[in-house]
Each structure stands twice: as C-alpha cells, then as structure tokens.
C-alpha cells in the first residue's frame, strides 16, 4: 500500500469543519442515490463492465435517457419522510457520465441527452428548501476517458490531464450548487498502488469550501485530509461485506453504506428487498457503533424511486418519528454489539435497543460500569427492575416482545 502519510500535507481541520463533522454525526441517517444512464438498462450501475458493452455502444445510452417524471421535491419528500437528514447522489459514476451540467466534458446530461435539465441543481434547490444536506458522490475510476486509461498505464501527461479534469469538475460541484456537505470519492481500488494526487484534490476542496467534509470509500485506513471514514455494506469494523479487511475504526466520523436490495443502480431483477425490520436494525446497530447509515436507492430511468423502496422508507420513517430520540444526536461505542442488540447514548441517557429478544428472561449488559440511577420503558411510564454487578447490568423487563422491531429501554446515569 502507498504510504499516503508521507505524500499528504499535514491537515488541521478548521473550526467550521469540526462543527460540520459533529452535525454530520448527529444526522445519523442519509439517502444514497445511484442514478445514471445505466438505469435505462435496468441491470445495475456496473452493466457496462459486467455485460462487456463496448464504449461506443454504451455511449448511445444517453439518447434513451429522458427521465421526465424526475421530481426533486418528491425525492426530498421521500427522504425526509424516511427520517433521513442528508442525500448523497452520484454526480459521476465509473461509467464516466456526468449527471450535472459541466463544462469539462460533453459526456453529460445537458449535452448528451434530450432531458436538458440539471438534476443536481434541482435537487440542490429542493434540499435547501427542506433543510436537507446535499453531498456529491464522485468516481475516481473512469471507464471511458483516454487520459484515465493512459494515465493508468503510466503516461504521466495523460494522468495530469485526468487530475486537471477532476479538479475542474470538483470546482464546478463546489461552486454551482450552494453549500455541499461532503464529497464522497469512490473507485480508488482500481489503482491501489497509484498516487491519486489526493494532496491536490483534497486541498482544492478544503480551500474552496473548508466545511465540506471529504469521504473516500477506498477501503483502507483514512488518509490525511479526510473527514469521514466509510464502510461499504458493513458496520464499522466488522468486515462482513468483505471490503474492509484489516481496516480499523479511526477517530473520524463513521458512515456505513448499504443497499435496500442487492445492487446500487436500478436493477429490474433485483427483488430480494430487505425488510423494514432488517434496515431499522442496521440503522440502530450503526448508531450503536457510533456510525451513520447511508441507505441507497437506485431511481428508475423515468426518474422515480421504485414503489417497493418508497413503502419501506415510509415505514422506516414511521419508526423514526416514534423512536428518533434514541438515534439522532446520539453517540455509540458504549458497549460491543450484543446478540440482543446495542446501546446509544445522549447526555445522561443510555438507550438500550433490544433488537432480538434473548432466550433468558433478562438482558445482560456487559462492560457497563457507569452508575445507573433508573431504568424505564421508552415512554418512561414503566419502571424496569435492574441489578448492577461487577461484570455489568441485568435488566428484568416484565416481558419482551420479539415481534417488535426494537424494544427500547431508557437508562439514566448519574
Ligand atoms: O463500484 C462501486 C459501486 O458501484 C457503488 O458505487 C459502491 C457504493 O459504495 N462503491 C463501489 C464499490 O466499492
């Protein structure tokens, strides 16, 4: 692995950046959107690569992309109703197609489709109106550009051109769309051993917009200059998705990203939808590990989010409306995730989330040494018996409903 510590200048985040990190951690739940011309084929965002479609053929796709039902207000409404506080959308994915109005290439939504609207602009306006933070995903890897291809083979000049191209686009993304919460890089793994010129990319971003957070889904330890550590299809530190072997949790704000079925981009055959219960559990466990959940939708080629996703998101939102107090603004890392669930914390309150009822008639919370004042049901109406011992705490609720998504108890600490 490249030793980025030596390549990168020392990075001291500004006060505003540190505040933005805190606000990011408080938000807990965001909507990831993978949308591009690939949606026309309904076979995920990797369709060009996986179906071995030649570039010239793939480049005909934008002509079929005319998402006339796209309504940014509707997307923001869906995200908000789900309890999501921010949106991270693909501005350009690996297929190289820019989903925004850019002067750096003609291979973009304005020049290459008949749609002639800038969805990122419309989304930025809709987000601003509704108080939702907007973030941009940006692919480092590119399947179409010659400068990328030649640069990868060692042509320094071509690589320089590619870096210039990325800088021009990042400048547009950070100047034409109002305040952007985060630039979310992806695709690093395609050139694991290369110098990606992060010193130039990161300093450009932080110079243009110091409060914009930088995330890079590179599946390695954070590189100096980054503000968020990401985990793909994984809870922080677990490596169940297989992407982050050996990656340790850093002190940066953490974010897990996940799909609602299997793929990120719209896929007609992808019908193994995760249930509301599974997704709420993921959100709660992420919070318990001090991380956010960035949950993905892949809108259809007509511009709408598919109804199966919309209804699950609505149910998640109903849950969040009732129990959001135990998620938003909390911090995790209080205990290791247990078979029964986890804990989130806000000031003097610990929220015990029982996701899967234990077979024993009690809940044992190990490693918790804080002095407990009282334990109650989530609504505070019922006092819960408890016993604090050297090894942890026993809770004795009268009953535990395994059918419920999450039985929450509140513990007040001294
Ligand atoms: O290849 C991409 C994939 O299409 C998707 O964008 C995900 C999102 O985390 N990231 C990459 C794989 O690491």
Coordinates of C-alpha atoms and ligand atoms in Angstrom, one line a residue:
X1 CA 0.0 0.0 0.0
X2 CA 1.1 3.5 -0.8
X3 CA 2.2 5.4 2.4
X4 CA -0.1 8.4 2.0
X5 CA 1.0 9.9 5.3
X6 CA 4.2 10.8 3.5
X7 CA 2.6 12.2 0.4
X8 CA 0.0 14.3 2.1
X9 CA 0.5 17.6 3.7
X10 CA -0.4 17.9 7.4
X11 CA -4.2 18.6 7.8
X12 CA -5.7 20.6 10.5
X13 CA -9.5 20.9 10.1
X14 CA -11.0 24.3 10.6
X15 CA -13.4 25.0 13.5
X16 CA -16.2 25.1 10.9
X17 CA -15.1 21.7 9.6
X18 CA -15.1 20.2 13.1
X19 CA -18.6 21.6 13.7
X20 CA -19.7 20.1 10.3
X21 CA -18.3 16.7 11.4
X22 CA -20.4 16.9 14.6
X23 CA -23.5 17.9 12.7
X24 CA -22.9 15.0 10.3
X25 CA -22.7 12.6 13.3
X26 CA -25.9 14.0 14.7
X27 CA -27.8 13.4 11.5
X28 CA -27.3 9.6 11.6
X29 CA -29.4 8.7 8.5
X30 CA -28.9 9.7 4.9
X31 CA -30.2 8.7 1.5
X32 CA -27.6 7.4 -1.1
X33 CA -28.7 7.8 -4.7
X34 CA -27.1 5.9 -7.6
X35 CA -28.6 7.4 -10.7
X36 CA -27.2 7.5 -14.2
X37 CA -27.8 6.5 -17.8
X38 CA -27.2 2.8 -16.8
X39 CA -30.7 2.9 -15.2
X40 CA -32.1 2.6 -18.7
X41 CA -30.9 -1.0 -19.0
X42 CA -32.2 -1.9 -15.5
X43 CA -29.2 -4.1 -14.7
X44 CA -27.3 -2.1 -12.1
X45 CA -24.6 0.5 -12.4
X46 CA -21.9 -1.9 -13.4
X47 CA -23.8 -3.0 -16.5
X48 CA -21.3 -1.7 -19.0
X49 CA -18.5 -3.7 -17.4
X50 CA -20.5 -6.8 -16.5
X51 CA -22.2 -7.2 -19.9
X52 CA -19.0 -6.2 -21.6
X53 CA -20.7 -3.4 -23.6
X54 CA -18.3 -1.6 -25.9
X55 CA -17.8 2.0 -25.1
X56 CA -19.2 3.2 -28.5
X57 CA -22.4 1.2 -27.9
X58 CA -22.7 2.3 -24.3
X59 CA -22.4 5.9 -25.4
X60 CA -25.7 5.6 -27.3
X61 CA -27.5 5.2 -23.9
X62 CA -27.8 8.9 -23.1
X63 CA -30.1 9.2 -26.1
X64 CA -32.6 6.9 -24.4
X65 CA -32.3 8.7 -21.1
X66 CA -35.2 11.1 -20.7
X67 CA -36.5 10.9 -17.1
X68 CA -39.5 13.1 -17.5
X69 CA -41.0 12.0 -14.2
X70 CA -38.0 13.2 -12.2
X71 CA -39.2 15.5 -9.4
X72 CA -36.5 16.6 -7.0
X73 CA -39.1 17.8 -4.5
X74 CA -40.6 14.3 -4.4
X75 CA -37.2 12.7 -3.8
X76 CA -36.6 15.0 -0.9
X77 CA -40.1 14.4 0.4
X78 CA -39.4 10.6 0.4
X79 CA -36.0 11.1 2.1
X80 CA -37.5 13.4 4.7
X81 CA -40.4 11.1 5.4
X82 CA -38.0 8.3 6.0
X83 CA -36.2 10.2 8.7
X84 CA -33.2 10.9 6.5
X85 CA -31.3 14.1 7.1
X86 CA -29.0 14.2 4.1
X87 CA -28.7 13.0 0.5
X88 CA -25.5 11.7 -1.3
X89 CA -26.0 11.5 -5.0
X90 CA -23.7 10.2 -7.8
X91 CA -22.5 13.2 -9.8
X92 CA -20.5 10.9 -12.0
X93 CA -20.1 7.2 -11.6
X94 CA -17.5 4.8 -13.0
X95 CA -19.2 4.9 -16.5
X96 CA -17.9 8.5 -16.7
X97 CA -21.2 10.0 -17.4
X98 CA -21.7 13.4 -15.6
X99 CA -25.2 13.8 -14.2
X100 CA -24.8 17.5 -14.0
X101 CA -24.1 20.5 -16.2
X102 CA -20.3 20.5 -16.6
X103 CA -18.1 22.4 -19.0
X104 CA -15.3 19.9 -18.5
X105 CA -16.9 17.3 -20.9
X106 CA -19.8 16.9 -23.3
X107 CA -20.5 13.5 -21.9
X108 CA -23.0 14.9 -19.5
X109 CA -26.7 15.2 -19.0
X110 CA -27.1 18.6 -20.6
X111 CA -25.1 17.9 -23.8
X112 CA -25.8 14.2 -24.4
X113 CA -29.4 13.7 -23.5
X114 CA -32.7 15.3 -24.6
X115 CA -33.6 15.8 -21.0
X116 CA -31.8 19.1 -20.9
X117 CA -32.2 19.6 -17.1
X118 CA -29.6 19.5 -14.4
X119 CA -31.0 17.1 -11.8
X120 CA -28.3 18.1 -9.3
X121 CA -29.3 21.7 -9.5
X122 CA -32.9 20.8 -9.0
X123 CA -32.0 18.6 -6.1
X124 CA -29.8 21.3 -4.5
X125 CA -32.8 23.7 -4.6
X126 CA -35.2 21.1 -3.2
X127 CA -32.8 20.1 -0.4
X128 CA -32.2 23.7 0.5
X129 CA -35.9 24.4 0.8
X130 CA -36.4 21.4 3.1
X131 CA -33.3 21.7 5.2
X132 CA -31.7 18.5 3.9
X133 CA -27.9 18.5 3.4
X134 CA -26.7 17.6 -0.1
X135 CA -23.5 15.6 -0.8
X136 CA -21.9 14.5 -4.0
X137 CA -20.5 11.1 -4.8
X138 CA -17.6 11.4 -7.3
X139 CA -15.9 8.4 -9.0
X140 CA -12.2 8.5 -9.3
X141 CA -12.2 5.4 -11.5
X142 CA -13.3 6.1 -15.1
X143 CA -14.3 3.5 -17.8
X144 CA -14.4 5.9 -20.7
X145 CA -11.7 8.6 -20.7
X146 CA -8.5 8.0 -22.6
X147 CA -6.5 10.2 -20.1
X148 CA -7.6 7.9 -17.3
X149 CA -6.8 4.8 -19.3
X150 CA -3.4 6.0 -20.5
X151 CA -2.6 7.5 -17.1
X152 CA -3.2 4.2 -15.5
X153 CA -0.7 2.6 -17.9
X154 CA 2.0 5.1 -16.7
X155 CA 1.5 8.1 -19.1
X156 CA 2.3 10.9 -16.7
X157 CA 0.9 13.6 -19.0
X158 CA -2.4 11.8 -19.5
X159 CA -2.7 11.4 -15.8
X160 CA -2.0 15.1 -15.3
X161 CA -4.9 15.8 -17.7
X162 CA -7.2 13.5 -15.8
X163 CA -6.4 15.1 -12.5
X164 CA -7.0 18.5 -14.1
X165 CA -10.4 17.3 -15.4
X166 CA -11.4 16.1 -11.9
X167 CA -10.3 19.4 -10.4
X168 CA -12.4 21.3 -12.9
X169 CA -15.4 19.2 -12.1
X170 CA -14.9 19.4 -8.3
X171 CA -14.7 23.1 -8.6
X172 CA -18.0 23.2 -10.5
X173 CA -19.6 20.9 -8.0
X174 CA -18.5 23.1 -5.1
X175 CA -19.4 26.5 -6.7
X176 CA -22.6 25.9 -8.6
X177 CA -24.8 24.1 -6.2
X178 CA -24.7 26.0 -2.9
X179 CA -23.2 24.6 0.2
X180 CA -22.2 20.9 -0.2
X181 CA -21.9 18.8 2.9
X182 CA -19.5 16.2 1.6
X183 CA -17.6 15.0 -1.4
X184 CA -17.7 11.2 -1.4
X185 CA -15.0 9.6 -3.5
X186 CA -15.1 6.1 -4.8
X187 CA -13.1 3.8 -7.1
X188 CA -9.7 4.2 -5.5
X189 CA -9.2 0.4 -5.5
X190 CA -8.9 0.5 -9.3
X191 CA -5.4 1.9 -8.9
X192 CA -4.4 0.8 -5.5
X193 CA -0.7 1.5 -5.9
X194 CA -1.1 4.8 -7.6
X195 CA -0.6 8.3 -6.3
X196 CA -4.1 9.7 -6.8
X197 CA -2.9 13.2 -6.2
X198 CA -5.1 13.4 -3.2
X199 CA -2.9 16.3 -1.9
X200 CA -4.2 18.4 -4.8
X201 CA -7.8 17.1 -4.8
X202 CA -8.3 17.4 -1.0
X203 CA -6.6 20.8 -0.7
X204 CA -8.7 22.1 -3.5
X205 CA -11.9 21.0 -1.8
X206 CA -10.9 22.4 1.6
X207 CA -9.7 25.6 0.1
X208 CA -12.9 26.2 -1.9
X209 CA -15.2 25.0 0.9
X210 CA -13.5 24.3 4.3
X211 CA -16.7 23.0 5.9
X212 CA -17.3 20.4 3.1
X213 CA -16.3 17.0 4.5
X214 CA -14.2 14.6 2.5
X215 CA -15.0 10.9 2.4
X216 CA -13.2 8.3 0.3
X217 CA -14.6 4.8 0.1
X218 CA -11.2 3.4 -0.6
X219 CA -11.5 0.5 1.9
X220 CA -8.1 1.4 3.6
X221 CA -7.2 3.3 6.7
X222 CA -8.1 7.0 6.4
X223 CA -5.6 9.2 4.5
X224 CA -4.7 12.6 6.0
X225 CA -7.1 15.2 4.7
X226 CA -10.2 13.1 5.1
X227 CA -13.1 13.9 7.5
X228 CA -15.3 10.8 7.3
X229 CA -14.4 7.1 7.3
X230 CA -16.7 4.9 5.2
X231 CA -17.6 1.2 5.5
X232 CA -19.3 -0.4 2.5
X233 CA -22.1 -2.9 3.2
X234 CA -20.7 -3.1 6.6
X235 CA -21.0 -1.9 10.2
X236 CA -17.8 -0.1 11.3
X237 CA -15.0 -2.5 12.0
X238 CA -16.9 -5.7 11.1
X239 CA -15.8 -6.5 7.6
X240 CA -18.8 -8.7 6.8
X241 CA -19.2 -7.2 3.4
X242 CA -15.6 -8.2 2.5
X243 CA -14.3 -4.8 1.6
X244 CA -12.6 -3.6 4.7
X245 CA -10.3 -6.4 5.8
X246 CA -7.8 -5.1 8.3
X247 CA -9.3 -1.6 8.3
X248 CA -9.6 -0.3 11.8
X249 CA -12.0 2.2 13.2
X250 CA -10.5 5.7 13.3
X251 CA -11.5 8.7 15.4
X252 CA -13.2 10.3 12.3
X253 CA -17.0 10.3 12.0
X254 CA -18.1 6.9 10.6
X255 CA -20.6 6.0 7.9
X256 CA -21.8 2.7 6.7
X257 CA -23.5 2.5 3.3
X258 CA -25.9 -0.2 2.3
X259 CA -28.4 -1.2 -0.4
X260 CA -32.2 -1.9 0.0
X261 CA -32.0 -4.9 -2.2
X262 CA -28.7 -6.0 -3.8
X263 CA -27.4 -3.5 -6.4
X264 CA -26.8 0.2 -6.1
X265 CA -28.1 1.3 -9.5
X266 CA -31.7 0.4 -10.7
X267 CA -31.9 -3.4 -11.4
X268 CA -35.2 -4.8 -12.7
X269 CA -34.4 -8.3 -11.4
X270 CA -33.2 -7.3 -8.0
X271 CA -36.2 -8.1 -6.0
X272 CA -34.8 -9.5 -2.8
X273 CA -35.8 -6.5 -0.8
X274 CA -34.5 -6.1 2.7
X275 CA -37.4 -5.7 5.2
X276 CA -38.1 -2.6 7.2
X277 CA -37.1 -4.5 10.3
X278 CA -33.7 -5.5 8.8
X279 CA -33.0 -2.0 7.8
X280 CA -34.0 -0.4 11.1
X281 CA -31.7 -2.9 12.8
X282 CA -28.9 -1.9 10.5
X283 CA -29.5 1.8 11.4
X284 CA -29.7 1.1 15.1
X285 CA -26.5 -1.1 15.0
X286 CA -24.7 1.5 13.0
X287 CA -25.7 4.2 15.6
X288 CA -24.6 1.8 18.4
X289 CA -21.2 1.6 16.7
X290 CA -21.1 5.4 16.5
X291 CA -21.8 5.5 12.8
X292 CA -24.3 6.8 10.3
X293 CA -26.3 4.8 7.8
X294 CA -26.3 5.9 4.2
X295 CA -29.1 3.8 2.7
X296 CA -29.2 3.6 -1.1
X297 CA -32.0 3.9 -3.7
X298 CA -31.4 3.5 -7.4
X299 CA -34.1 5.5 -9.2
X300 CA -35.7 4.2 -12.3
X301 CA -35.0 5.6 -15.8
X302 CA -38.2 7.6 -15.7
X303 CA -36.8 9.4 -12.7
X304 CA -39.0 7.9 -10.0
X305 CA -37.8 5.9 -7.0
X306 CA -39.4 2.4 -7.2
X307 CA -42.5 1.9 -5.1
X308 CA -41.1 -1.1 -3.1
X309 CA -38.3 1.2 -1.8
X310 CA -40.7 4.1 -1.1
X311 CA -43.0 2.0 1.0
X312 CA -40.1 0.5 3.1
X313 CA -38.7 4.0 3.6
X314 CA -42.1 5.3 4.7
X315 CA -42.2 2.5 7.4
X316 CA -38.7 3.4 8.5
X317 CA -39.8 7.0 8.8
X318 CA -42.8 6.0 10.9
X319 CA -40.4 4.1 13.2
X320 CA -38.0 7.1 13.3
X321 CA -40.8 9.5 14.1
X322 CA -41.6 7.5 17.3
X323 CA -38.1 6.5 18.3
X324 CA -35.8 9.0 16.7
X325 CA -34.9 10.4 20.0
X326 CA -32.8 7.3 20.6
X327 CA -30.9 7.7 17.3
X328 CA -30.5 11.4 16.2
X329 CA -27.8 13.3 18.1
X330 CA -26.7 10.2 19.9
X331 CA -23.2 8.6 20.1
X332 CA -22.3 5.0 20.2
X333 CA -19.4 2.8 21.2
X334 CA -20.8 2.4 24.7
X335 CA -20.6 -1.5 24.5
X336 CA -19.8 -4.0 21.8
X337 CA -22.8 -5.1 19.8
X338 CA -24.6 -7.9 21.6
X339 CA -26.7 -10.8 20.3
X340 CA -29.7 -9.0 21.7
X341 CA -28.8 -5.5 20.3
X342 CA -26.9 -2.4 21.3
X343 CA -26.8 0.9 23.1
X344 CA -26.9 4.5 22.0
X345 CA -26.1 7.5 24.3
X346 CA -27.2 11.1 24.6
X347 CA -26.1 13.2 27.6
X348 CA -27.1 11.2 30.7
X349 CA -29.4 8.8 28.9
X350 CA -28.5 5.5 27.6
X351 CA -30.9 3.9 25.1
X352 CA -30.9 0.1 25.3
X353 CA -32.0 -1.3 22.0
X354 CA -33.3 -4.9 22.2
X355 CA -33.4 -5.9 18.6
X356 CA -33.6 -9.7 19.1
X357 CA -35.1 -10.8 22.4
X358 CA -32.8 -13.1 24.4
X359 CA -34.0 -16.5 25.4
X360 CA -33.2 -15.7 29.1
X361 CA -35.9 -13.7 30.9
X362 CA -33.4 -10.8 31.4
X363 CA -31.0 -8.7 29.4
X364 CA -27.4 -8.7 30.4
X365 CA -25.3 -5.6 29.5
X366 CA -21.6 -6.4 29.9
X367 CA -18.8 -3.9 30.4
X368 CA -21.1 -1.1 31.5
X369 CA -19.5 0.5 34.6
X370 CA -21.5 3.7 34.8
X371 CA -23.6 4.2 37.9
X372 CA -27.3 3.7 36.9
X373 CA -29.9 5.8 38.5
X374 CA -33.0 4.4 37.0
X375 CA -34.3 2.3 34.0
X376 CA -37.6 2.7 32.4
X377 CA -39.6 1.8 29.3
X378 CA -39.0 4.1 26.3
X379 CA -42.1 6.2 27.1
X380 CA -41.0 6.5 30.8
X381 CA -44.3 5.0 32.0
X382 CA -42.9 1.7 33.4
X383 CA -40.0 1.3 35.7
X384 CA -37.7 -1.6 34.9
X385 CA -36.0 -3.6 37.6
X386 CA -32.3 -3.8 37.3
X387 CA -29.3 -5.1 39.2
X388 CA -25.8 -3.7 38.8
X389 CA -22.9 -6.2 39.4
X390 CA -19.2 -6.1 38.9
X391 CA -19.4 -7.5 35.3
X392 CA -22.3 -5.3 34.1
X393 CA -26.0 -4.8 34.5
X394 CA -29.0 -7.1 34.4
X395 CA -32.4 -5.7 33.3
X396 CA -35.6 -7.5 34.2
X397 CA -38.4 -6.3 32.0
X398 CA -41.8 -7.9 32.7
X399 CA -41.9 -9.2 29.1
X400 CA -40.1 -8.8 25.8
X401 CA -41.9 -8.7 22.5
X402 CA -39.8 -10.4 19.9
X403 CA -42.2 -9.2 17.2
X404 CA -41.4 -5.6 17.9
X405 CA -38.7 -4.0 15.6
X406 CA -36.8 -2.7 18.6
X407 CA -37.8 -2.7 22.3
X408 CA -36.0 0.4 23.8
X409 CA -35.3 1.0 27.4
X410 CA -34.0 4.2 28.8
X411 CA -31.3 4.1 31.5
X412 CA -30.5 7.3 33.4
X413 CA -26.9 7.5 34.6
X414 CA -25.6 9.6 37.4
Ligands
LIG1 O1 -18.2 0.1 -7.6 C1 -18.9 0.9 -6.7 C2 -20.3 0.6 -6.7 O2 -20.9 0.7 -7.9 C3 -21.0 1.5 -5.7 O3 -20.9 2.8 -6.1 C4 -20.4 1.3 -4.3 C5 -21.0 2.2 -3.3 O4 -20.3 2.1 -2.1 N1 -19.0 1.6 -4.3 C6 -18.2 0.9 -5.3 C7 -17.7 -0.3 -4.9 O5 -16.8 -0.1 -3.8

